[in-house]
Every structure is written in C-alpha cells, then in structure tokens.
Short mmCIF file of N, CA and C in Angstrom, two decimals:
data_model
loop_
_atom_site.label_atom_id
_atom_site.label_comp_id
_atom_site.label_asym_id
_atom_site.label_seq_id
_atom_site.Cartn_x
_atom_site.Cartn_y
_atom_site.Cartn_z
N MET P 20 -12.11 10.82 9.36
CA MET P 20 -10.74 10.67 10.27
C MET P 20 -11.15 12.78 11.27
N TYR P 21 -10.66 12.69 10.29
CA TYR P 21 -10.97 14.81 11.05
C TYR P 21 -11.29 15.06 11.24
N LEU P 22 -12.63 14.66 11.26
CA LEU P 22 -14.11 14.87 11.63
C LEU P 22 -14.14 13.92 13.63
N TYR P 23 -12.85 12.43 13.28
CA TYR P 23 -12.94 12.85 14.87
C TYR P 23 -12.37 12.71 15.60
N SER P 24 -10.95 13.35 14.91
CA SER P 24 -9.67 13.49 15.72
C SER P 24 -10.44 15.17 16.12
N LYS P 25 -11.33 15.65 15.97
CA LYS P 25 -11.37 17.22 15.52
C LYS P 25 -12.15 17.09 17.18
N ARG P 26 -12.69 15.86 17.31
CA ARG P 26 -13.59 15.49 18.65
C ARG P 26 -13.13 14.77 19.61
N LYS P 27 -11.98 14.48 19.81
CA LYS P 27 -11.52 13.86 21.10
C LYS P 27 -10.22 14.66 21.05
N ALA P 28 -11.29 14.97 22.60
CA ALA P 28 -10.31 16.14 23.10
C ALA P 28 -9.09 16.25 23.14
N GLY P 29 -8.71 16.57 22.55
CA GLY P 29 -5.96 16.84 22.32
C GLY P 29 -5.67 15.84 21.57
N GLN P 30 -6.48 15.36 20.46
CA GLN P 30 -5.15 14.91 20.05
C GLN P 30 -5.70 15.34 17.99
N SER P 31 -4.38 15.21 17.86
CA SER P 31 -4.44 16.40 16.09
C SER P 31 -4.72 15.09 15.39
N PHE P 32 -5.85 15.22 14.60
CA PHE P 32 -5.79 14.26 13.18
C PHE P 32 -4.18 13.82 13.14
N LEU P 33 -3.03 14.27 12.59
CA LEU P 33 -1.53 13.29 12.48
C LEU P 33 -1.70 11.82 13.68
N TRP P 34 -2.33 13.07 15.18
CA TRP P 34 -2.78 11.26 16.19
C TRP P 34 -3.34 10.68 15.86
N VAL P 35 -4.40 10.67 15.18
CA VAL P 35 -5.37 9.59 14.94
C VAL P 35 -4.28 9.19 13.55
N MET P 36 -3.95 9.36 12.97
CA MET P 36 -3.88 8.92 11.53
C MET P 36 -2.94 7.80 12.31
N ASP P 37 -1.41 8.55 12.92
CA ASP P 37 -0.62 7.42 13.31
C ASP P 37 -1.30 5.89 13.54
N ARG P 38 -2.13 5.94 14.39
CA ARG P 38 -2.78 5.05 15.18
C ARG P 38 -3.43 4.21 14.25
N VAL P 39 -4.72 4.57 12.82
CA VAL P 39 -5.45 4.26 12.42
C VAL P 39 -4.15 3.51 11.23
N VAL P 40 -3.54 3.65 10.54
CA VAL P 40 -3.28 3.59 9.65
C VAL P 40 -2.44 1.64 10.00
N ILE P 41 -2.00 1.86 10.92
CA ILE P 41 -1.29 0.36 11.53
C ILE P 41 -2.21 -1.04 11.64
N THR P 42 -4.26 -0.36 11.52
CA THR P 42 -5.09 -1.93 11.01
C THR P 42 -5.66 -2.02 9.45
N VAL P 43 -5.25 -0.28 8.81
CA VAL P 43 -5.40 -0.39 7.60
C VAL P 43 -4.23 -1.24 7.03
N ALA P 44 -3.33 -1.09 6.48
CA ALA P 44 -1.87 -1.12 6.44
C ALA P 44 -2.40 -3.37 6.49
N LEU P 45 -3.44 -3.33 7.29
CA LEU P 45 -3.37 -5.24 8.37
C LEU P 45 -5.24 -5.03 7.39
N ALA P 46 -5.93 -4.44 6.91
CA ALA P 46 -6.76 -4.33 6.14
C ALA P 46 -6.58 -4.68 4.49
N GLY P 47 -5.36 -3.87 3.74
CA GLY P 47 -4.35 -3.25 2.53
C GLY P 47 -4.52 -5.67 2.86
N PHE P 48 -3.89 -5.84 3.68
CA PHE P 48 -3.33 -7.57 3.61
C PHE P 48 -4.45 -8.10 2.92
N PHE P 49 -5.50 -8.34 3.71
CA PHE P 49 -6.82 -8.83 3.33
C PHE P 49 -7.93 -8.68 1.84
N ILE P 50 -8.26 -6.80 1.64
CA ILE P 50 -8.26 -7.04 0.38
C ILE P 50 -7.58 -7.66 -1.31
N ARG P 51 -6.17 -7.58 -0.91
CA ARG P 51 -5.79 -7.79 -1.65
C ARG P 51 -5.53 -9.40 -1.75
N THR P 52 -5.65 -9.79 -0.28
CA THR P 52 -5.98 -11.21 -1.03
C THR P 52 -7.25 -12.04 -0.96
N GLY P 53 -8.67 -11.20 -0.16
CA GLY P 53 -9.90 -11.40 -1.32
C GLY P 53 -10.24 -10.28 -3.36
N ASN P 54 -8.64 -10.62 -3.20
CA ASN P 54 -8.44 -9.68 -5.03
C ASN P 54 -7.78 -10.93 -5.21
N LEU P 55 -7.16 -12.00 -4.95
CA LEU P 55 -6.51 -12.59 -5.35
C LEU P 55 -7.76 -14.05 -5.59
N MET P 56 -8.56 -14.48 -4.01
CA MET P 56 -8.79 -15.35 -4.60
C MET P 56 -10.62 -15.61 -6.08
N ASN P 57 -10.46 -14.09 -5.64
CA ASN P 57 -12.25 -13.06 -7.22
C ASN P 57 -11.15 -13.03 -8.60
N SER P 58 -9.80 -13.45 -8.22
CA SER P 58 -9.67 -13.49 -9.86
C SER P 58 -9.25 -11.72 -10.40
N GLU P 59 -8.98 -11.04 -9.36
CA GLU P 59 -8.58 -9.56 -9.80
C GLU P 59 -7.69 -9.04 -9.56
N ILE P 60 -6.95 -7.65 -10.09
CA ILE P 60 -6.43 -7.15 -10.75
C ILE P 60 -4.98 -8.24 -10.94
N ILE P 61 -4.76 -9.57 -12.40
CA ILE P 61 -4.43 -10.25 -12.20
C ILE P 61 -2.92 -8.93 -12.80
N GLY P 62 -2.02 -9.84 -12.39
CA GLY P 62 -0.84 -9.96 -12.68
C GLY P 62 0.13 -10.10 -13.88
N LYS P 63 0.79 -9.38 -14.85
CA LYS P 63 1.16 -9.90 -16.38
C LYS P 63 1.44 -11.63 -17.46
N ALA P 64 1.48 -12.01 -18.27
CA ALA P 64 2.32 -12.99 -18.43
C ALA P 64 3.65 -13.09 -18.05
N THR P 65 3.87 -13.97 -17.92
CA THR P 65 5.18 -15.22 -16.85
C THR P 65 5.40 -15.71 -16.92
N ASP P 66 6.16 -16.06 -17.35
CA ASP P 66 7.30 -17.96 -16.76
C ASP P 66 7.86 -19.08 -15.89
N VAL P 67 7.37 -17.65 -14.58
CA VAL P 67 7.98 -18.12 -13.37
C VAL P 67 7.66 -19.15 -12.59
N PRO P 68 8.30 -20.22 -11.21
CA PRO P 68 8.24 -20.59 -10.91
C PRO P 68 6.49 -20.84 -10.02
N TRP P 69 6.22 -19.42 -9.75
CA TRP P 69 5.09 -19.62 -8.70
C TRP P 69 4.10 -18.28 -9.50
N SER P 70 4.01 -18.91 -10.55
CA SER P 70 2.88 -18.40 -11.06
C SER P 70 1.86 -18.52 -10.87
N PHE P 71 1.05 -17.81 -11.04
CA PHE P 71 -1.10 -17.93 -11.37
C PHE P 71 -1.55 -18.68 -12.48
N VAL P 72 -2.11 -19.94 -12.58
CA VAL P 72 -3.18 -19.39 -13.84
C VAL P 72 -4.14 -19.29 -13.40
N PHE P 73 -5.01 -18.19 -13.89
CA PHE P 73 -5.80 -17.33 -13.50
C PHE P 73 -7.27 -18.02 -14.36
N VAL P 74 -8.01 -19.82 -13.87
CA VAL P 74 -9.03 -19.67 -15.04
C VAL P 74 -10.47 -18.72 -15.34
N ASN P 75 -10.01 -17.90 -13.73
CA ASN P 75 -12.43 -17.54 -14.30
C ASN P 75 -11.38 -15.78 -13.90
N ALA P 76 -10.48 -15.50 -14.44
CA ALA P 76 -10.19 -14.61 -14.62
C ALA P 76 -10.85 -14.11 -16.33
N PHE P 77 -11.84 -12.62 -16.19
CA PHE P 77 -11.64 -12.28 -18.17
C PHE P 77 -9.91 -11.40 -18.53
N VAL P 78 -9.69 -11.72 -18.54
CA VAL P 78 -8.68 -11.55 -19.69
C VAL P 78 -8.13 -12.61 -21.19
N PRO P 79 -8.01 -11.50 -21.69
CA PRO P 79 -8.20 -12.44 -23.03
C PRO P 79 -7.79 -14.20 -23.45
N ASP P 80 -6.67 -14.52 -22.41
CA ASP P 80 -6.16 -15.58 -22.50
C ASP P 80 -6.22 -16.40 -20.79
N PRO P 81 -7.16 -16.86 -20.47
CA PRO P 81 -7.59 -17.38 -18.90
C PRO P 81 -6.08 -18.67 -18.28
N MET P 82 -6.08 -18.75 -19.18
CA MET P 82 -4.71 -19.97 -18.91
C MET P 82 -3.93 -19.97 -19.14
N THR P 83 -3.09 -18.87 -19.39
CA THR P 83 -1.87 -17.90 -19.40
C THR P 83 -1.66 -17.91 -18.04
N PRO P 84 0.11 -18.79 -17.44
CA PRO P 84 0.35 -17.96 -16.36
C PRO P 84 1.31 -17.20 -16.18
N ARG P 85 0.29 -16.41 -14.21
CA ARG P 85 0.51 -15.08 -14.45
C ARG P 85 1.05 -14.42 -13.47
N HIS P 86 1.73 -13.46 -13.04
CA HIS P 86 2.02 -13.17 -11.65
C HIS P 86 1.50 -12.88 -11.06
N PRO P 87 1.11 -13.32 -9.93
CA PRO P 87 0.66 -13.41 -8.48
C PRO P 87 0.24 -11.71 -7.96
N ALA P 88 -0.02 -10.56 -9.33
CA ALA P 88 1.16 -9.39 -8.11
C ALA P 88 0.19 -8.73 -7.05
N GLN P 89 -2.26 -9.85 -6.41
CA GLN P 89 -2.50 -9.29 -5.58
C GLN P 89 -1.82 -9.71 -4.31
N LEU P 90 -0.97 -11.34 -4.62
CA LEU P 90 -0.20 -11.55 -3.83
C LEU P 90 1.40 -11.55 -2.90
N TYR P 91 1.98 -10.26 -4.25
CA TYR P 91 2.86 -9.73 -3.89
C TYR P 91 2.30 -8.21 -3.03
N GLU P 92 1.20 -7.66 -3.57
CA GLU P 92 0.41 -6.43 -2.72
C GLU P 92 0.74 -6.35 -1.11
N ALA P 93 -0.36 -8.31 -1.61
CA ALA P 93 -0.80 -8.38 0.24
C ALA P 93 0.19 -8.31 1.04
N LEU P 94 1.29 -9.14 0.38
CA LEU P 94 2.18 -9.58 2.08
C LEU P 94 3.23 -8.71 1.82
N SER P 95 3.47 -7.51 1.32
CA SER P 95 4.40 -6.52 1.78
C SER P 95 3.35 -4.93 2.39
N TYR P 96 1.71 -4.98 1.75
CA TYR P 96 1.04 -5.41 3.72
C TYR P 96 1.19 -5.69 4.33
N LEU P 97 1.03 -7.09 4.78
CA LEU P 97 1.29 -7.29 6.09
C LEU P 97 2.78 -7.56 6.59
N THR P 98 3.48 -7.14 5.77
CA THR P 98 5.27 -6.50 5.91
C THR P 98 5.36 -5.54 6.98
N ILE P 99 4.19 -4.49 6.19
CA ILE P 99 4.12 -2.71 6.44
C ILE P 99 3.28 -2.67 7.60
N PHE P 100 2.36 -3.93 7.69
CA PHE P 100 1.49 -3.43 9.15
C PHE P 100 2.94 -4.52 10.57
N VAL P 101 3.15 -5.48 9.62
CA VAL P 101 3.73 -5.95 11.28
C VAL P 101 5.31 -5.25 11.90
N ILE P 102 5.81 -3.64 10.91
CA ILE P 102 7.29 -2.85 11.18
C ILE P 102 5.55 -2.21 11.67
N LEU P 103 5.41 -1.81 11.38
CA LEU P 103 4.09 -0.19 11.95
C LEU P 103 4.10 -0.65 13.06
N PHE P 104 3.77 -1.75 13.13
CA PHE P 104 3.10 -2.21 14.67
C PHE P 104 3.82 -1.96 15.16
N SER P 105 5.22 -2.86 15.02
CA SER P 105 6.59 -2.75 16.57
C SER P 105 6.33 -1.97 16.32
N ILE P 106 7.58 -0.66 15.61
CA ILE P 106 7.31 -0.13 16.11
C ILE P 106 6.41 1.22 17.44
N TYR P 107 4.96 1.14 16.34
CA TYR P 107 4.00 1.02 17.43
C TYR P 107 4.79 0.85 19.13
N GLN P 108 4.95 -0.12 18.30
CA GLN P 108 4.11 -1.05 20.46
C GLN P 108 5.91 -0.59 21.37
N LYS P 109 7.23 -0.46 20.57
CA LYS P 109 8.25 0.12 21.15
C LYS P 109 8.72 1.81 21.65
N SER P 110 7.71 2.10 20.83
CA SER P 110 7.19 3.93 21.17
C SER P 110 6.76 4.24 20.72
N TYR P 111 5.68 3.45 21.32
CA TYR P 111 4.67 4.23 21.32
C TYR P 111 3.92 6.13 22.46
N LYS P 112 4.85 5.98 23.05
CA LYS P 112 5.37 7.15 23.87
C LYS P 112 5.71 8.08 23.38
N THR P 113 7.03 8.01 22.70
CA THR P 113 8.22 9.09 22.24
C THR P 113 7.53 9.23 21.44
N LEU P 114 6.54 8.76 19.96
CA LEU P 114 6.76 8.69 18.74
C LEU P 114 6.13 10.49 18.74
N LYS P 115 6.51 10.45 17.02
CA LYS P 115 7.04 12.06 16.75
C LYS P 115 5.19 11.81 16.16
N GLU P 116 4.08 13.27 16.06
CA GLU P 116 3.35 13.25 14.96
C GLU P 116 3.08 12.64 14.31
N GLY P 117 3.05 11.69 13.38
CA GLY P 117 2.36 12.00 11.80
C GLY P 117 3.90 10.96 11.35
N TYR P 118 4.85 9.93 12.57
CA TYR P 118 6.27 9.26 11.78
C TYR P 118 5.32 7.92 11.64
N LEU P 119 4.40 7.31 11.35
CA LEU P 119 3.89 6.39 11.32
C LEU P 119 2.81 6.27 10.40
N LEU P 120 2.45 7.57 9.90
CA LEU P 120 1.29 7.74 9.00
C LEU P 120 2.76 7.67 6.88
N GLY P 121 4.36 8.49 7.97
CA GLY P 121 4.62 8.82 7.02
C GLY P 121 5.35 7.29 6.08
N ILE P 122 6.20 6.78 7.58
CA ILE P 122 6.60 5.82 6.91
C ILE P 122 5.01 5.02 6.59
N PHE P 123 3.90 5.05 6.12
CA PHE P 123 3.59 4.04 5.78
C PHE P 123 3.44 4.46 4.07
N LEU P 124 3.17 6.24 3.96
CA LEU P 124 3.16 6.20 2.75
C LEU P 124 3.12 5.99 2.18
N VAL P 125 5.27 5.86 2.94
CA VAL P 125 6.84 5.62 1.43
C VAL P 125 6.81 4.06 1.24
N LEU P 126 6.65 3.68 2.36
CA LEU P 126 6.12 2.02 2.53
C LEU P 126 5.01 1.39 1.99
N VAL P 127 3.89 1.39 1.79
CA VAL P 127 2.86 1.17 0.29
C VAL P 127 3.03 2.06 -0.71
N PHE P 128 3.27 2.90 -0.55
CA PHE P 128 3.37 3.74 -2.09
C PHE P 128 4.63 3.45 -2.61
N VAL P 129 5.30 3.16 -1.90
CA VAL P 129 7.05 2.28 -2.67
C VAL P 129 6.58 1.47 -3.30
N ALA P 130 5.48 -0.35 -2.11
CA ALA P 130 5.27 -1.20 -2.91
C ALA P 130 4.10 -0.57 -4.19
N ARG P 131 3.90 -0.67 -3.64
CA ARG P 131 2.47 -0.35 -5.16
C ARG P 131 3.09 0.28 -6.09
N PHE P 132 4.07 0.51 -6.22
CA PHE P 132 4.76 1.82 -6.67
C PHE P 132 5.08 0.82 -8.66
N ILE P 133 5.65 -0.16 -7.45
CA ILE P 133 6.52 -1.38 -7.67
C ILE P 133 6.34 -2.22 -8.45
N ILE P 134 5.36 -3.08 -7.38
CA ILE P 134 3.77 -4.10 -8.19
C ILE P 134 3.45 -3.83 -8.83
N GLU P 135 3.26 -2.67 -9.31
CA GLU P 135 2.84 -2.20 -10.77
C GLU P 135 2.76 -2.18 -12.36
N PHE P 136 4.61 -2.00 -12.33
CA PHE P 136 4.89 -2.85 -13.59
C PHE P 136 5.11 -4.29 -13.24
N TYR P 137 4.40 -5.17 -11.78
CA TYR P 137 4.01 -6.66 -12.72
C TYR P 137 1.90 -6.65 -13.33
N LYS P 138 1.29 -5.78 -12.85
CA LYS P 138 0.49 -5.80 -13.13
C LYS P 138 0.11 -5.14 -14.71
N GLU P 139 -1.83 -6.14 -14.86
CA GLU P 139 -1.89 -5.55 -15.58
C GLU P 139 -2.22 -3.85 -15.70
N ASN P 140 -2.47 -3.36 -16.72
CA ASN P 140 -3.11 -2.44 -16.96
C ASN P 140 -4.93 -1.98 -16.93
N GLN P 141 -5.32 -2.03 -15.49
CA GLN P 141 -6.25 -1.63 -15.46
C GLN P 141 -7.09 -1.43 -16.26
N SER P 142 -6.89 -0.14 -17.06
CA SER P 142 -7.82 1.02 -18.65
C SER P 142 -6.36 0.64 -19.11
N SER P 143 -8.00 0.80 -20.15
CA SER P 143 -7.61 1.49 -22.12
C SER P 143 -6.48 2.11 -21.89
N PHE P 144 -7.27 3.01 -21.78
CA PHE P 144 -5.73 4.40 -21.88
C PHE P 144 -4.55 4.73 -21.23
N GLU P 145 -4.38 3.47 -20.14
CA GLU P 145 -3.10 3.32 -20.65
C GLU P 145 -2.28 2.92 -20.62
N GLN P 146 -2.81 2.44 -22.20
CA GLN P 146 -1.40 1.23 -22.71
C GLN P 146 -0.44 2.57 -23.61
N GLY P 147 0.96 2.54 -23.98
CA GLY P 147 1.59 3.06 -23.98
C GLY P 147 2.24 4.21 -22.97
N MET P 148 1.90 4.45 -21.94
CA MET P 148 2.13 5.13 -21.00
C MET P 148 3.84 4.18 -20.09
N THR P 149 4.19 4.57 -20.08
CA THR P 149 5.64 5.10 -19.60
C THR P 149 5.31 3.64 -17.79
N LEU P 150 4.62 5.41 -17.08
CA LEU P 150 4.18 4.91 -15.88
C LEU P 150 2.65 4.55 -16.07
N ASN P 151 1.62 3.81 -15.64
CA ASN P 151 0.56 3.91 -15.63
C ASN P 151 0.24 4.23 -14.21
N MET P 152 -1.57 5.18 -14.40
CA MET P 152 -2.08 5.26 -13.37
C MET P 152 -1.98 5.15 -12.03
N GLY P 153 -1.34 4.35 -11.78
CA GLY P 153 -1.94 4.05 -10.21
C GLY P 153 -0.21 3.90 -9.15
N GLN P 154 0.49 4.49 -10.76
CA GLN P 154 2.31 4.87 -10.89
C GLN P 154 2.42 6.19 -10.32
N LEU P 155 1.52 7.01 -11.12
CA LEU P 155 1.47 8.62 -10.98
C LEU P 155 0.85 9.04 -9.83
N LEU P 156 0.18 8.37 -9.69
CA LEU P 156 -1.69 8.56 -8.47
C LEU P 156 -0.02 7.83 -7.25
N SER P 157 0.53 7.21 -7.16
CA SER P 157 1.43 7.23 -5.46
C SER P 157 2.83 8.54 -5.16
N ILE P 158 2.46 9.07 -6.53
CA ILE P 158 4.29 9.95 -6.18
C ILE P 158 4.23 11.21 -5.59
N PRO P 159 2.96 10.76 -5.55
CA PRO P 159 2.43 13.23 -5.00
C PRO P 159 2.28 12.08 -3.13
N LEU P 160 1.60 11.08 -2.51
CA LEU P 160 1.38 10.58 -1.80
C LEU P 160 3.05 9.98 -0.88
N ILE P 161 3.82 9.02 -1.32
CA ILE P 161 6.31 9.19 -1.43
C ILE P 161 5.85 10.38 -0.65
N LEU P 162 5.47 11.61 -1.68
CA LEU P 162 6.37 12.34 -1.08
C LEU P 162 5.89 13.42 -0.02
N TRP P 163 4.21 12.70 -0.01
CA TRP P 163 3.70 13.59 1.09
C TRP P 163 4.15 12.48 2.81
N GLY P 164 4.67 11.05 2.49
CA GLY P 164 4.58 11.05 3.43
C GLY P 164 6.56 10.84 3.88
N PHE P 165 7.21 11.32 3.03
CA PHE P 165 8.90 12.08 2.74
C PHE P 165 8.59 12.86 3.81
N TYR P 166 8.10 13.76 3.45
CA TYR P 166 7.48 15.38 4.11
C TYR P 166 7.03 14.79 5.76
N LEU P 167 6.32 14.18 6.43
CA LEU P 167 6.10 13.26 7.31
C LEU P 167 7.59 13.57 8.63
N LEU P 168 7.33 12.42 7.15
CA LEU P 168 8.97 11.37 7.89
C LEU P 168 9.97 12.89 8.71
N PHE P 169 10.66 13.76 7.49
CA PHE P 169 10.91 14.71 7.57
C PHE P 169 10.90 16.43 8.95
N LYS P 170 9.37 15.99 9.02
CA LYS P 170 9.17 17.17 9.79
C LYS P 170 8.67 16.52 11.14
N SER P 171 8.75 14.58 11.54
CA SER P 171 8.25 14.65 12.92
C SER P 171 10.19 15.19 13.35
N LYS P 172 10.93 13.71 12.20
CA LYS P 172 12.74 14.32 12.33
C LYS P 172 13.10 15.81 12.92
N LYS P 173 11.77 16.01 12.09
CA LYS P 173 12.90 17.67 12.81
C LYS P 173 12.54 18.52 14.08
N GLU P 174 10.44 18.22 14.28
CA GLU P 174 9.97 18.69 15.53
C GLU P 174 10.77 17.59 16.90
N SER P 175 11.62 16.22 16.25
CA SER P 175 12.58 15.75 17.27
C SER P 175 13.71 16.74 18.54
N ALA P 176 14.44 16.91 17.68
CA ALA P 176 15.50 17.32 16.77
C ALA P 176 16.34 18.72 17.83
#
C-alpha cells in the first residue's frame, strides 16, 4: 500500500489506507466465516444456547459445545464494515487523512481483544498467561488507532 500511495499522484499513504480498510473489514467477515465452516479458531467450552458443536475440530473433545468465536468476529467485522462505509459515504469529501484507518484499528482490535477471551488458546505457550498473544498484539494497534484519531481531529481544529 505504501508503494501504491507513492505511485498515486497526490495521495498519501493514509489517504490510500483510509479507503482500503473499508474492504479489509468486509474481507475479515468472509475469512472468519470460512474459519467457522472449517472448524478453525474455535471458542472455549460453554453452555450458552447459541453454542456450536464442532464435530470435525481437532480438539480433545469435539462433541463439547463451544462459543462460536469465529461468528462473533465475523459479525463484528461486518458491523465495522457498515460503520466505515457509512462514514465514508456521508463525509468522504471532508474526512481527514487517517481518520477511517484510526476507527478501523480501534474497532477491529478492541473487538479482537474482547473476543479472544472466548477463544481457545492457539499455542501451548499461552497457557497460564493473563492475556494471550492476540490480545497483547492488539494493544499497540489500538493505541495507534487512537493516535490517528487524535491526530486527524487535531488537524481539523
């Protein structure tokens, strides 16, 4: 994206990213839906009425009902797509550079941070950790998103 922004006359990296993240959110919806269909990235065991049984999952007890964490993430990405697309449609001429990217980073990685509590750990080294690797990696991206939002609001003042 950086190289593309350099080739696109008069457009900065943030301008390009503000447009790309809208479709990235929609792509995230389709990716997590695929994870659901493939029984990948499964949730923790639960007894909630909307739990799923992942018969083909590689887990110790595949008949245990689990949180559909992939569905939680897919729906959050679809919601983020709708939010970003709506903001872009309503105010694309007046948006400050980095604003949509900032919203995307904050919403996606806050959602991921929360949903990670409902997922099984992906790696054995995460056992016993308060926060898993997905949550730890989300924190700097959330902070970067807030920085971009603050910076874009400051430029508009």
